CSV table of C-alpha atoms in Angstrom, one decimal:
chain,number,residue,atom,x,y,z
A,1,MET,CA,-34.4,-9.0,-6.1
A,2,ALA,CA,-36.5,-11.1,-3.7
A,3,ALA,CA,-37.2,-10.1,-0.2
A,4,PRO,CA,-36.2,-12.4,2.7
A,5,THR,CA,-38.7,-15.2,3.2
A,6,GLY,CA,-40.6,-16.1,6.4
A,7,VAL,CA,-40.9,-12.6,7.8
A,8,GLY,CA,-44.7,-12.0,7.2
A,9,GLU,CA,-46.0,-8.6,6.3
A,10,ASN,CA,-43.4,-6.7,8.3
A,11,TRP,CA,-40.6,-7.8,5.9
A,12,ARG,CA,-38.3,-4.9,6.9
A,13,VAL,CA,-37.6,-6.5,10.3
A,14,PHE,CA,-35.7,-9.8,9.8
A,15,GLN,CA,-32.6,-11.7,11.0
A,16,ILE,CA,-29.9,-10.6,8.5
A,17,GLY,CA,-27.5,-13.5,9.1
A,18,ALA,CA,-30.1,-16.3,9.3
A,19,SER,CA,-31.8,-15.2,6.1
A,20,LEU,CA,-28.4,-15.1,4.2
A,21,ARG,CA,-27.6,-18.7,5.4
A,22,GLU,CA,-31.1,-19.9,4.6
A,23,ALA,CA,-30.8,-18.5,1.0
A,24,ARG,CA,-27.4,-20.0,0.5
A,25,GLU,CA,-28.4,-23.4,1.7
A,26,ARG,CA,-31.6,-23.3,-0.3
A,27,ARG,CA,-29.4,-22.9,-3.4
A,28,GLY,CA,-27.1,-25.8,-2.3
A,29,LEU,CA,-24.0,-23.6,-2.0
A,30,SER,CA,-21.1,-23.9,0.5
A,31,SER,CA,-19.2,-20.9,1.8
A,32,ALA,CA,-16.3,-22.0,-0.4
A,33,ASP,CA,-18.6,-21.9,-3.5
A,34,VAL,CA,-19.6,-18.3,-2.6
A,35,GLN,CA,-16.0,-17.2,-2.0
A,36,LYS,CA,-14.9,-18.4,-5.4
A,37,ALA,CA,-17.9,-16.6,-7.1
A,38,ILE,CA,-17.7,-13.2,-5.4
A,39,ARG,CA,-14.1,-13.2,-4.0
A,40,ILE,CA,-15.0,-12.4,-0.4
A,41,ARG,CA,-13.1,-14.6,2.0
A,42,ASP,CA,-15.1,-17.3,3.7
A,43,ARG,CA,-14.4,-16.0,7.2
A,44,TYR,CA,-16.1,-12.8,6.3
A,45,LEU,CA,-19.1,-14.7,4.8
A,46,ASN,CA,-19.4,-16.7,8.0
A,47,ALA,CA,-19.2,-13.5,10.1
A,48,LEU,CA,-22.1,-12.0,8.0
A,49,GLU,CA,-24.2,-15.1,8.6
A,50,GLU,CA,-23.5,-15.1,12.3
A,51,GLU,CA,-23.9,-11.3,12.6
A,52,ARG,CA,-20.4,-11.1,14.1
A,53,TRP,CA,-19.9,-7.5,12.8
A,54,GLU,CA,-16.8,-7.0,14.9
A,55,LEU,CA,-14.9,-9.6,12.8
A,56,LEU,CA,-15.4,-7.5,9.6
A,57,PRO,CA,-13.0,-4.8,8.4
A,58,GLY,CA,-14.9,-1.6,9.2
A,59,ASP,CA,-18.4,-0.3,8.5
A,60,ALA,CA,-17.8,0.7,4.9
A,61,TYR,CA,-16.5,-2.7,3.8
A,62,LEU,CA,-19.0,-4.6,5.9
A,63,LYS,CA,-21.8,-2.9,4.0
A,64,GLY,CA,-20.1,-3.6,0.7
A,65,PHE,CA,-19.7,-7.3,1.5
A,66,LEU,CA,-23.3,-7.5,2.8
A,67,ARG,CA,-24.8,-5.9,-0.4
A,68,THR,CA,-22.6,-8.1,-2.7
A,69,TYR,CA,-23.5,-11.3,-0.8
A,70,ALA,CA,-27.2,-10.6,-0.7
A,71,ASP,CA,-27.3,-9.7,-4.4
A,72,PHE,CA,-25.4,-12.9,-5.3
A,73,LEU,CA,-28.0,-15.0,-3.5
A,74,GLY,CA,-30.9,-13.3,-5.4
A,75,LEU,CA,-31.9,-11.0,-2.5
A,76,ASP,CA,-32.2,-7.2,-2.3
A,77,GLY,CA,-28.7,-6.0,-1.3
A,78,ASN,CA,-29.9,-2.5,-0.6
A,79,LEU,CA,-32.6,-3.8,1.7
A,80,TYR,CA,-30.0,-5.7,3.8
A,81,VAL,CA,-27.8,-2.6,4.1
A,82,GLU,CA,-30.8,-0.5,5.2
A,83,GLU,CA,-31.7,-3.1,7.8
A,84,TYR,CA,-28.1,-3.1,9.1
A,85,ASN,CA,-28.0,0.7,9.2
A,86,SER,CA,-31.2,0.9,11.2
A,87,ARG,CA,-30.1,-1.5,13.8
A,88,PHE,CA,-26.3,-1.7,14.0
A,89,SER,CA,-24.4,1.0,12.1
A,90,HIS,CA,-22.3,3.4,14.1
A,91,GLY,CA,-20.9,5.5,11.2
A,92,GLU,CA,-17.6,5.2,9.4
A,93,ASP,CA,-14.4,4.3,11.1
A,94,GLN,CA,-12.4,7.1,12.5
A,95,ALA,CA,-9.2,8.2,10.8
A,96,LEU,CA,-6.1,6.4,12.0
A,97,VAL,CA,-4.0,9.6,12.5
A,98,PRO,CA,-5.6,12.5,14.5
A,99,PRO,CA,-5.2,15.9,12.6
A,100,ALA,CA,-3.4,17.5,15.6
A,101,LEU,CA,-0.8,14.7,15.5
A,102,ALA,CA,-0.4,15.2,11.7
A,103,ARG,CA,0.2,18.9,12.2
A,104,ARG,CA,2.8,18.3,14.9
A,105,SER,CA,4.6,15.8,12.6
A,106,SER,CA,4.8,18.5,9.8
A,107,VAL,CA,6.3,21.1,12.2
A,108,ALA,CA,8.9,18.5,13.4
A,109,ARG,CA,9.9,17.8,9.8
A,110,ILE,CA,10.4,21.5,9.1
A,111,ALA,CA,12.5,21.9,12.2
A,112,VAL,CA,14.7,19.0,11.2
A,113,SER,CA,15.1,20.2,7.6
A,114,ARG,CA,16.5,23.7,8.5
A,115,PRO,CA,19.9,22.4,9.9
A,116,LEU,CA,20.2,20.0,6.9
A,117,VAL,CA,19.9,23.0,4.5
A,118,ALA,CA,22.6,24.8,6.4
A,119,LEU,CA,24.9,21.8,6.2
A,120,ALA,CA,24.3,21.5,2.5
A,121,LEU,CA,25.2,25.2,1.9
A,122,VAL,CA,28.5,24.7,3.9
A,123,ALA,CA,29.3,21.6,1.8
A,124,LEU,CA,28.6,23.6,-1.4
A,125,VAL,CA,31.0,26.4,-0.4
A,126,ALA,CA,33.7,23.9,0.5
A,127,ALA,CA,33.4,22.2,-2.8
A,128,ALA,CA,33.6,25.5,-4.7
A,129,LEU,CA,36.8,26.4,-2.8
A,130,ALA,CA,38.4,23.0,-3.6
A,131,VAL,CA,37.6,23.5,-7.4
A,132,TRP,CA,39.1,27.0,-7.3
A,133,GLN,CA,42.3,25.7,-5.6
A,134,LEU,CA,42.7,22.9,-8.1
A,135,HIS,CA,42.2,25.3,-11.0
A,136,GLY,CA,44.8,27.7,-9.6
A,137,ARG,CA,47.4,24.9,-9.3
A,138,GLY,CA,46.7,23.6,-12.7
A,139,GLU,CA,47.5,27.0,-14.3
A,140,SER,CA,51.0,26.9,-12.9
A,141,ARG,CA,51.8,23.6,-14.7
A,142,GLN,CA,52.8,23.0,-18.4
A,143,VAL,CA,50.1,23.0,-21.0
A,144,GLY,CA,51.0,19.4,-22.0
A,145,ASP,CA,50.4,18.1,-18.5
A,146,THR,CA,47.2,19.9,-18.2
A,147,THR,CA,45.9,18.5,-21.5
A,148,THR,CA,46.9,14.9,-20.4
A,149,ARG,CA,45.2,15.3,-17.0
A,150,GLN,CA,42.0,16.7,-18.5
A,151,THR,CA,41.9,13.9,-21.1
A,152,THR,CA,42.4,11.2,-18.4
A,153,THR,CA,39.7,12.9,-16.1
A,154,ARG,CA,37.2,13.0,-18.9
A,155,SER,CA,37.8,9.3,-19.8
A,156,HIS,CA,37.4,8.3,-16.1
A,157,GLN,CA,34.2,10.4,-15.8
A,158,HIS,CA,32.8,8.9,-19.0
A,159,ARG,CA,33.4,5.3,-17.7
A,160,HIS,CA,32.0,6.3,-14.3
A,161,THR,CA,28.8,7.7,-16.0
A,162,GLN,CA,28.4,4.6,-18.2
A,163,LYS,CA,28.7,2.3,-15.1
A,164,HIS,CA,26.1,4.2,-13.1
A,165,THR,CA,23.7,4.5,-16.1
A,166,LYS,CA,23.9,0.7,-16.5
A,167,GLN,CA,23.3,0.2,-12.8
A,168,ARG,CA,20.2,2.5,-12.9
A,169,ARG,CA,18.8,0.5,-15.8
A,170,VAL,CA,18.9,-2.8,-14.0
A,171,ALA,CA,18.0,-1.6,-10.5
A,172,LEU,CA,14.6,-2.7,-9.3
A,173,PRO,CA,12.5,-1.1,-6.6
A,174,LYS,CA,13.2,-2.3,-3.0
A,175,GLN,CA,9.7,-1.4,-1.7
A,176,ALA,CA,6.2,-0.5,-2.7
A,177,ILE,CA,4.0,2.3,-1.3
A,178,LEU,CA,0.3,1.6,-0.9
A,179,VAL,CA,-1.7,4.9,-1.0
A,180,ALA,CA,-5.4,5.3,-0.4
A,181,SER,CA,-5.6,8.1,-3.0
A,182,ARG,CA,-9.3,8.3,-3.6
A,183,GLY,CA,-11.0,7.0,-0.4
A,184,ALA,CA,-10.7,4.4,2.4
A,185,CYS,CA,-9.3,1.0,1.4
A,186,TRP,CA,-9.1,-2.1,3.6
A,187,LEU,CA,-6.0,-4.3,3.1
A,188,GLU,CA,-4.7,-7.7,4.2
A,189,VAL,CA,-1.0,-7.9,3.4
A,190,ARG,CA,0.9,-11.2,3.7
A,191,SER,CA,4.4,-12.5,2.8
A,192,GLY,CA,4.5,-14.5,-0.4
A,193,SER,CA,1.0,-16.0,-0.5
A,194,ALA,CA,-2.5,-16.1,1.1
A,195,THR,CA,-1.1,-18.4,3.8
A,196,GLY,CA,2.1,-16.4,4.4
A,197,ALA,CA,3.0,-14.4,7.5
A,198,LEU,CA,0.6,-11.5,8.2
A,199,LEU,CA,2.4,-8.2,7.6
A,200,TYR,CA,-0.6,-5.8,7.9
A,201,GLU,CA,-4.4,-5.9,8.2
A,202,GLY,CA,-6.5,-2.8,8.5
A,203,THR,CA,-8.1,0.2,6.7
A,204,LEU,CA,-6.1,3.0,5.2
A,205,GLN,CA,-8.1,6.2,5.3
A,206,GLN,CA,-7.9,8.6,2.3
A,207,GLY,CA,-4.5,10.1,1.9
A,208,GLN,CA,-2.8,7.5,4.2
A,209,LYS,CA,0.2,5.4,3.0
A,210,ARG,CA,1.7,2.0,3.9
A,211,ARG,CA,5.2,1.0,2.9
A,212,VAL,CA,5.9,-2.6,2.0
A,213,SER,CA,9.4,-4.1,1.6
A,214,LEU,CA,10.0,-6.3,-1.4
A,215,LEU,CA,13.6,-7.3,-0.5
A,216,ARG,CA,12.5,-10.7,1.0
A,217,GLY,CA,10.4,-11.7,-1.9
A,218,SER,CA,6.9,-11.1,-3.2
A,219,VAL,CA,4.0,-9.8,-1.2
A,220,TRP,CA,0.4,-11.0,-1.4
A,221,ILE,CA,-2.4,-8.4,-0.9
A,222,ASP,CA,-6.2,-8.8,-0.5
A,223,VAL,CA,-7.5,-5.4,-1.6
A,224,GLY,CA,-11.0,-4.4,-0.3
A,225,ASP,CA,-11.6,-1.4,-2.7
A,226,PRO,CA,-9.1,-1.4,-5.5
A,227,PRO,CA,-10.4,1.8,-7.3
A,228,ASN,CA,-9.4,3.8,-4.2
A,229,LEU,CA,-5.8,2.4,-4.0
A,230,ASP,CA,-2.6,3.3,-5.8
A,231,VAL,CA,0.5,1.1,-5.7
A,232,ARG,CA,3.7,3.2,-6.2
A,233,MET,CA,7.0,1.7,-7.1
A,234,GLY,CA,10.1,3.5,-8.2
A,235,GLY,CA,8.3,6.9,-8.2
A,236,ARG,CA,5.4,5.8,-10.5
A,237,VAL,CA,1.9,4.3,-10.1
A,238,MET,CA,1.9,0.7,-11.2
A,239,PRO,CA,-0.9,-0.8,-13.3
A,240,GLY,CA,-2.5,-4.2,-12.6
A,241,LEU,CA,-5.0,-3.7,-9.7
A,242,PRO,CA,-8.4,-5.3,-10.2
A,243,THR,CA,-11.6,-3.3,-10.6
A,244,GLN,CA,-13.3,-4.9,-7.6
A,245,THR,CA,-12.4,-6.7,-4.4
A,246,GLY,CA,-9.6,-9.2,-5.2
A,247,ASN,CA,-6.0,-10.4,-4.6
A,248,VAL,CA,-2.8,-9.3,-6.2
A,249,LEU,CA,0.9,-10.2,-5.9
A,250,LEU,CA,3.6,-7.5,-5.6
A,251,THR,CA,7.1,-8.2,-6.9
A,252,ARG,CA,10.0,-5.9,-7.6
A,253,ARG,CA,8.8,-5.9,-11.3
A,254,GLY,CA,5.3,-4.8,-10.6
A,255,VAL,CA,1.7,-5.9,-9.8
A,256,GLN,CA,0.2,-9.2,-11.1
A,257,PRO,CA,-3.0,-11.2,-10.3
A,258,ALA,CA,-2.8,-13.7,-7.4
A,259,ALA,CA,-4.9,-16.7,-6.6
């Protein structure tokens, strides 16, 4: 990889953004050309060239974008990251949910669940009494009536089971759950396409989740670090995420590539 030009012997001190723009223009490329090649949105490329770090989605992704952009232009991506670290980096973004708040949330869930367990036990006892009463009344009737009732009941239960089995087969998930399972992951989530209404933009820290409704149609997502992300639908992890920064479309049938 080449070092930035025009910086003399002290090549470790240079203007990051200006040298990126100079290298791009020297190769006759526009921001749109670079975006198509490395799949980093042009507004982030412009922010890198203007050194507008606050417009980029967190320190971790900023460094990834910076390294990828520099390497693509034939420069030394690691050198650019080191220069950024020495002058601008303030460490990784803080977690979105403080640990103390997470502990309080867990205690609240336990407190709510205890009354629900008690209500479930009461309902179970009531159901057992109802079955016992029905069984007692049934023994006082004639054998023929009992046999007819049992046959009718079994037939109804069989049709009921077949109906619900069929419904389960055709039912599609109503939402997707985005989970940062293996590390932080920046996301831009929009309705339908890249130009749709913005639903969410931010960084999920490891272990955090984001629910996305699919009832109003497909959802377009720009994924900053796909290897760290899981998309769960209907209780299982869906395949289809890219191996590097890219866009996907979520529908009720799964994950597919997006333009």
